[in-house]
Structure formats: structure tokens, C-alpha cells
Amino acid sequence: MSFAALWESLLPIGRDGLSGGYRRFSWTPEDVACRAWFTRAAAERGLRVLTDRNGNLWAWWDPPGLAPGATGAPGVPGARAVVTGSHLDSVPDGGPFDGPLGIVSAFAAVDLLRERGCLPVRPLGIVAFSEEEGARFGVACLGSRLLTGAIDPAVARALPDAAGTSLAEAMAAAGHDPGDIGPDDDLLRAVGAYVELHIEQGRALADLDAAVGIGEQIWPHGRWRLDFTGRPDHAGTATLADRRDPMLPFATAVLAARQAAASHGALATVGKVTAEPGAVNAVSARVSAWLDARGPDEQVLQAVVGQVLAAAREAAAGHGVELAAEPESVTPAVEFDPGLRETVASSLAAQEIPAPVLPTGAGHDAGVLAARLPTAMLFVRNPTGVSHSPAEHAEPADCAAGVRALATVLEDLACR
Ligand SMILES: [Zn+2]
């Protein structure tokens, strides 16, 4: 199987020598190296490579006699393309599998289809979406959001990274024209189905003793910003009774998040916090915290967030602290296309590949694209259950099972 060689050739790019984690942020030299790797892998297979206006990379296996349309995307009515893929960018110190597993498996699946003597009767594409993690510019699934029109291109161009470089500047520096980003309906119209293979970001498959699974839905999720404003004071002279310390209601909010999530079967996390002025020997003036909450349905999500905010407000009032709470982004539940899911399930069942159906709490490009075309997801077992960390893992045998499952699905969708 060609998987191992492809995997090994991608592995060194963007790996930090000290942490062992990956730092592949969009439009950086590491990202450019990942793109060159993708282009090389496509060229080795005789696939036609195209960078779309939003910086997403596509490799096309055109059926014999089917010429590409004006945009370079296949555009023949009645032969809408089948696309698979994922992303190559990472979170800070992420693991090697989140994203790249889907792309390496896609190239390996093309090799397997050729070994089986399959020829596509409709175009078969492999895509690498740009800035899926939102690690550099703060908006997750930025490449697929731009493609589908889910974000205003002017807003996207101005998004700053931590050093103040805008997306437009970063794109231009990497040689991509940012003036042309935005919805691309011609390209979307050419695609009839998108199937994304991804490492599982939990332990469900390990518990079910299955190497691969099928995505059912993405939980609704969102981010809320909480600003607690108190009164800065001296840690050595201000009496406890006189203080208006914003750190205390903040602490209540963190504990309330854990409690609310546990009692509702949901998830809530405070992973980012800043304190101003941030002095060891001072009562803070302001504490800003970000609550990430996810639940099996919107009612549960609202209940969890409502409970956290109520606890935060009550604690803030008790300490003479002001609280401003604003949602920064809220994404509704995404149900993957039931028809496509059924097709995927029956393809796998016909080959006797067991694949339980699972929900996920993580966002994906397949979730963004679901607003415009039928999408489905395959998950590969991650025995550690850990994600966004170098500890995420997939055994070679499970990677091979993922490639076989993906090739089986692609064969039924694109070659018949
Ligand atoms: Zn991912």
C-alpha cells in the first residue's frame, strides 16, 4: 500500500523538535511546504492540480474524454464530481493525523482504485482546505467558509493574526492574490458529493471495537466572550471586604461550566483567559474569558450556556463586578446528508466493513459544505481518544482500513 510512503514524506514538515507537535499555519513557509507536497503527490499520480480563488488546493482525476470547464473545475452537467479530502493545517502543537490523514488516505485510495482497475465515470477530486483550524486567523474552516459564501470576503481579508498581519497580507506574501477571494458557485455546482475521512476525536470507535465509523451529525457549538470588570487595587493593602475582584466571579463561571456540562451530557470549556493588568501583586481590573460550549442539540446547548451565564452574573453581582457576555460565533447542528450516509453505509456493508454511526462534537469543512451539497464523513479509530495534541494516534492497520473504506465508497460514487 502506498499510504506509508506518502505519510512518511509529509511527516517532517512543520514538526517542532522540542514538543513533537505540529505547527502548520496557513500561508507560512510550513504551509507552502505542505502545498508543495500535495502538488507533488498529485503530479506523481497524473492528477490535475488547481488552487481555487480562496487558496484551497484541488487535485482532479478527470474521466477520459471529459474536459475541464472554464474555471478549471470539471463542469459537465450530469457528471457532477465526487470529492474527498480534508486539511493540512494544524492547531499549535497539534498531532500529525488531524487533517492530513484524510488527504494521505485520499491519494492512497486513488492508488487502490487504480490497482482494482477502476476508472471514474465522473470527476474525482481531492481537496485540501485552507485554514481549517483557524489557528492563525481565528476563524475555523475559513477556506470552506469563503468558498460557500459563509463569510464576507472583506471581513476575511482584514482578519489579523497574532502579529497583526492580515489574511490579505499573508496570502499576498505567499504568492496568492487575496483580491479574488469569496464564494465560488461554479466550483460548488461542479461537485455532487463530498466525503471527508478524519481521525476520530474521541474514543467511541475504540469502545465499539471498530476501525472505521460513519459521521451522523456535528453537535451545535459556539463561543461566548465574558468580560468581568472590577476595580484594580493593591494586593497588600486592599482589604478583602473592599475589593471588587473580577477573578472571583470568573472562577465561579469556570466551575459552573464544568457542572452545567456534566449535568446536561454536554461539553463546556474555558481554554482562554486574560487578566489585566496581569500583575502578581494586584487585584485585576478586568478578566476576559472565552467559553466554548457544545451539546447534542440546541436546547441542551442553550441550557448549558444559560446556566453558566446565570452563575457568572450572580457571582459578579455579589463581588461588585460588571459582567458583559456576548456570543462570538454560534454554529447550529449539522446533520450529514441522510441519502449520502445511507449510500456510504451500504457500500461498506457490501464489503463487510463494519462502520458504526457516530455523532461528533468537532467542526469540519464537511459541516460547512453541508449547507450547499451532500456531505458525509468517515472516522478512523483513535485509541487514545485525544485530539489537538501530539498524543492523537491511529494504528497502521486502522489507517489501511480507512483507505480501503474510502476507496470502496469512492468506487461506488465515482466509478459506477
Ligand atoms: Zn481536522
XYZ file of N, CA, C and O in Angstrom, residues 145-231:
348
model
N -15.527 28.214 4.287
C -16.496 29.303 4.517
C -16.434 30.316 3.383
O -17.458 30.823 2.915
N -15.221 30.647 2.935
C -15.082 31.586 1.813
C -15.689 30.987 0.546
O -16.443 31.650 -0.173
N -15.372 29.721 0.300
C -15.864 29.042 -0.904
C -17.386 29.061 -0.973
O -17.978 29.290 -2.027
N -18.048 28.827 0.178
C -19.508 28.710 0.191
C -20.192 30.050 0.455
O -21.418 30.114 0.468
N -19.423 31.099 0.706
C -20.035 32.399 0.972
C -20.508 32.552 2.405
O -21.313 33.432 2.705
N -19.990 31.720 3.314
C -20.427 31.805 4.713
C -19.695 32.906 5.482
O -20.010 33.168 6.641
N -18.708 33.549 4.854
C -18.042 34.698 5.482
C -17.812 35.752 4.400
O -17.498 35.421 3.250
N -18.003 37.015 4.782
C -17.803 38.139 3.867
C -16.311 38.230 3.504
O -15.461 38.272 4.398
N -15.983 38.262 2.203
C -14.564 38.302 1.816
C -13.825 39.519 2.372
O -12.645 39.414 2.725
N -14.512 40.663 2.495
C -13.843 41.863 3.028
C -13.490 41.654 4.505
O -12.411 42.053 4.962
N -14.412 41.039 5.235
C -14.153 40.731 6.652
C -12.970 39.761 6.746
O -12.071 39.930 7.571
N -12.970 38.744 5.881
C -11.898 37.736 5.909
C -10.547 38.371 5.586
O -9.558 38.105 6.282
N -10.510 39.218 4.567
C -9.222 39.835 4.177
C -8.581 40.596 5.330
O -7.364 40.659 5.458
N -9.436 41.201 6.189
C -8.920 42.044 7.274
C -8.589 41.249 8.534
O -8.047 41.812 9.492
N -8.920 39.955 8.586
C -8.650 39.180 9.811
C -7.165 39.239 10.148
O -6.328 38.932 9.300
N -6.816 39.611 11.394
C -5.401 39.694 11.756
C -4.893 38.418 12.421
O -5.647 37.732 13.100
N -3.619 38.105 12.240
C -3.014 37.043 13.051
C -2.438 37.678 14.319
O -2.600 38.893 14.545
N -1.779 36.895 15.160
C -1.307 37.405 16.455
C -0.289 38.520 16.292
O -0.143 39.374 17.167
N 0.427 38.540 15.152
C 1.447 39.572 14.935
C 0.879 40.792 14.219
O 1.613 41.736 13.914
N -0.441 40.766 13.928
C -1.069 41.907 13.275
C -1.058 41.830 11.752
O -1.526 42.745 11.080
N -0.535 40.740 11.188
C -0.553 40.556 9.734
C -1.961 40.127 9.316
O -2.534 39.227 9.928
N -2.514 40.784 8.296
C -3.863 40.421 7.867
C -3.811 39.210 6.943
O -2.767 38.885 6.374
N -4.993 38.551 6.788
C -5.076 37.424 5.862
C -4.652 37.867 4.469
O -3.913 37.146 3.779
N -5.101 39.058 4.056
C -4.755 39.540 2.715
C -3.237 39.659 2.562
O -2.671 39.234 1.547
N -2.590 40.218 3.576
C -1.118 40.373 3.516
C -0.416 39.024 3.488
O 0.543 38.821 2.740
N -0.912 38.094 4.323
C -0.271 36.781 4.401
C -0.433 36.017 3.087
O 0.507 35.374 2.609
N -1.641 36.090 2.505
C -1.880 35.427 1.215
C -0.959 36.016 0.144
O -0.314 35.269 -0.605
N -0.900 37.345 0.084
C -0.093 38.002 -0.951
C 1.374 37.623 -0.789
O 2.069 37.340 -1.769
N 1.843 37.579 0.477
C 3.253 37.247 0.727
C 3.566 35.824 0.269
O 4.693 35.516 -0.114
N 2.543 34.940 0.304
C 2.757 33.557 -0.137
C 2.471 33.391 -1.633
O 2.463 32.270 -2.145
N 2.194 34.521 -2.300
C 2.041 34.471 -3.751
C 0.622 34.208 -4.237
O 0.412 33.861 -5.403
N -0.382 34.402 -3.336
C -1.774 34.177 -3.751
C -2.528 35.504 -3.707
O -2.473 36.213 -2.715
N -3.245 35.828 -4.782
C -3.965 37.104 -4.864
C -5.183 37.105 -3.940
O -6.121 36.334 -4.150
N -5.194 37.971 -2.892
C -6.339 37.980 -1.973
C -7.525 38.779 -2.522
O -8.614 38.747 -1.951
N -7.326 39.481 -3.641
C -8.388 40.345 -4.170
C -9.573 39.557 -4.695
O -10.671 40.095 -4.841
N -9.362 38.273 -4.959
C -10.365 37.482 -5.659
C -11.058 36.464 -4.755
O -11.776 35.591 -5.247
N -10.842 36.547 -3.427
C -11.452 35.530 -2.555
C -12.954 35.776 -2.439
O -13.422 36.895 -2.645
N -13.702 34.713 -2.116
C -15.151 34.837 -1.973
C -15.858 33.646 -2.580
O -15.217 32.715 -3.067
N -17.208 33.645 -2.509
C -17.975 32.477 -2.961
C -17.670 32.082 -4.401
O -17.461 32.949 -5.242
N -17.619 30.785 -4.647
C -17.275 30.270 -5.977
C -18.359 29.262 -6.380
O -18.211 28.057 -6.199
N -19.465 29.789 -6.911
C -20.619 28.937 -7.212
C -20.346 27.966 -8.353
O -20.891 26.866 -8.366
N -19.501 28.383 -9.324
C -19.179 27.475 -10.446
C -18.514 26.208 -9.917
O -18.844 25.094 -10.319
N -17.562 26.413 -9.023
C -16.835 25.270 -8.463
C -17.789 24.390 -7.642
O -17.782 23.164 -7.768
N -18.629 25.023 -6.793
C -19.555 24.252 -5.957
C -20.558 23.472 -6.796
O -20.897 22.335 -6.478
N -21.032 24.107 -7.878
C -22.005 23.434 -8.761
C -21.413 22.192 -9.408
O -22.128 21.258 -9.754
N -20.079 22.184 -9.584
C -19.424 21.051 -10.240
C -19.315 19.833 -9.312
O -19.013 18.734 -9.764
N -19.545 20.060 -8.008
C -19.344 18.979 -7.036
C -20.695 18.389 -6.620
O -21.581 19.116 -6.174
N -20.826 17.075 -6.739
C -22.083 16.418 -6.393
C -22.078 15.814 -5.002
O -23.128 15.607 -4.402
N -20.898 15.509 -4.473
C -20.810 14.894 -3.145
C -19.411 15.107 -2.576
O -18.419 15.127 -3.322
N -19.342 15.282 -1.251
C -18.047 15.412 -0.572
C -18.008 14.418 0.586
O -18.918 14.396 1.428
N -16.975 13.581 0.587
C -16.800 12.592 1.661
C -15.453 12.857 2.327
O -14.409 12.757 1.681
N -15.464 13.235 3.596
C -14.214 13.557 4.308
C -13.878 12.443 5.282
O -14.702 12.059 6.117
N -12.651 11.928 5.170
C -12.155 10.955 6.150
C -11.332 11.718 7.183
O -10.518 12.573 6.829
N -11.543 11.415 8.458
C -10.885 12.173 9.532
C -10.573 11.227 10.680
O -11.320 10.276 10.927
N -9.494 11.503 11.392
C -9.242 10.724 12.610
C -10.343 11.051 13.613
O -10.801 12.197 13.707
N -10.799 10.022 14.346
C -11.830 10.276 15.349
C -11.253 11.125 16.471
O -10.098 10.949 16.872
N -12.048 12.068 16.964
C -11.574 12.945 18.044
C -12.254 12.554 19.343
O -12.796 13.377 20.065
N -12.218 11.268 19.622
C -12.820 10.726 20.828
C -12.547 9.235 20.849
O -11.819 8.728 20.000
N -13.164 8.528 21.816
C -12.857 7.107 21.988
C -14.015 6.186 21.615
O -14.005 4.999 21.967
N -15.010 6.700 20.915
C -16.206 5.883 20.653
C -15.857 4.629 19.857
O -16.312 3.533 20.185
N -15.039 4.763 18.803
C -14.716 3.596 17.972
C -13.886 2.582 18.753
O -14.043 1.376 18.573
N -12.982 3.077 19.603
C -12.184 2.156 20.430
C -13.121 1.347 21.323
O -12.980 0.126 21.449
N -14.112 2.015 21.914
C -15.047 1.314 22.797
C -15.933 0.339 22.025
O -16.371 -0.677 22.563
N -16.203 0.662 20.746
C -17.066 -0.208 19.920
C -16.256 -1.272 19.180
O -16.819 -2.080 18.455
N -14.922 -1.221 19.349
C -14.036 -2.185 18.709
C -14.189 -2.171 17.178
O -14.217 -3.203 16.526
N -14.260 -0.948 16.601
C -14.381 -0.807 15.139
C -13.273 0.109 14.638
O -12.918 1.089 15.299
N -12.699 -0.209 13.464
C -11.605 0.601 12.912
C -12.116 1.870 12.248
O -11.440 2.896 12.245
N -13.315 1.803 11.657
C -13.874 2.987 10.994
C -15.332 3.195 11.399
O -16.025 2.249 11.780
N -15.768 4.444 11.299
C -17.154 4.792 11.610
C -17.665 5.809 10.605
O -16.890 6.372 9.824
N -18.981 6.033 10.641
C -19.622 6.982 9.721
C -20.198 8.132 10.543
O -20.832 7.907 11.578
N -19.969 9.377 10.093
C -20.471 10.551 10.805
C -21.975 10.699 10.642
O -22.513 10.514 9.555
N -22.647 11.020 11.742
C -24.094 11.208 11.701
C -24.446 12.691 11.706
O -25.216 13.173 10.899
N -23.861 13.421 12.628
C -24.134 14.855 12.750
C -23.004 15.524 13.516
O -22.202 14.849 14.163
N -22.920 16.843 13.375
C -21.979 17.625 14.183
C -22.801 18.382 15.215
O -23.782 19.052 14.871
N -22.423 18.251 16.458
C -23.156 18.927 17.532
C -23.184 20.441 17.296
O -22.196 21.011 16.814
N -24.277 21.090 17.680
C -24.268 22.555 17.671
C -23.229 23.055 18.684
O -23.042 22.437 19.731
N -22.544 24.117 18.339
C -21.496 24.604 19.238
C -21.297 26.106 19.079
O -21.751 26.693 18.098
N -20.639 26.712 20.046
C -20.410 28.150 19.955
C -19.376 28.632 20.953
O -18.895 27.869 21.797
N -19.024 29.901 20.762
C -18.062 30.564 21.664
C -18.696 31.816 22.223
O -19.276 32.606 21.487
N -18.558 31.997 23.538
C -19.072 33.189 24.199
C -17.909 33.897 24.898
O -17.072 33.243 25.524
N -17.888 35.220 24.765
C -16.853 36.005 25.432
C -17.445 36.627 26.702
O -18.515 37.247 26.658
N -16.752 36.469 27.817
C -17.203 37.018 29.098
C -16.171 38.023 29.585
O -15.008 37.660 29.806
N -16.595 39.280 29.753
C -15.699 40.315 30.289
C -16.168 40.697 31.685
O -17.250 41.251 31.854
N -15.324 40.378 32.681
C -15.611 40.740 34.076
C -14.795 41.989 34.396
O -13.568 41.956 34.343
N -15.464 43.106 34.736
C -14.742 44.340 35.030
C -14.905 44.701 36.502
O -16.044 44.864 36.979
N -13.783 44.784 37.205
C -13.823 45.120 38.626
C -13.053 46.404 38.887
O -13.097 47.337 38.083
N -12.315 46.454 40.022
C -11.528 47.658 40.344
C -10.111 47.218 40.680
O -9.904 46.426 41.614
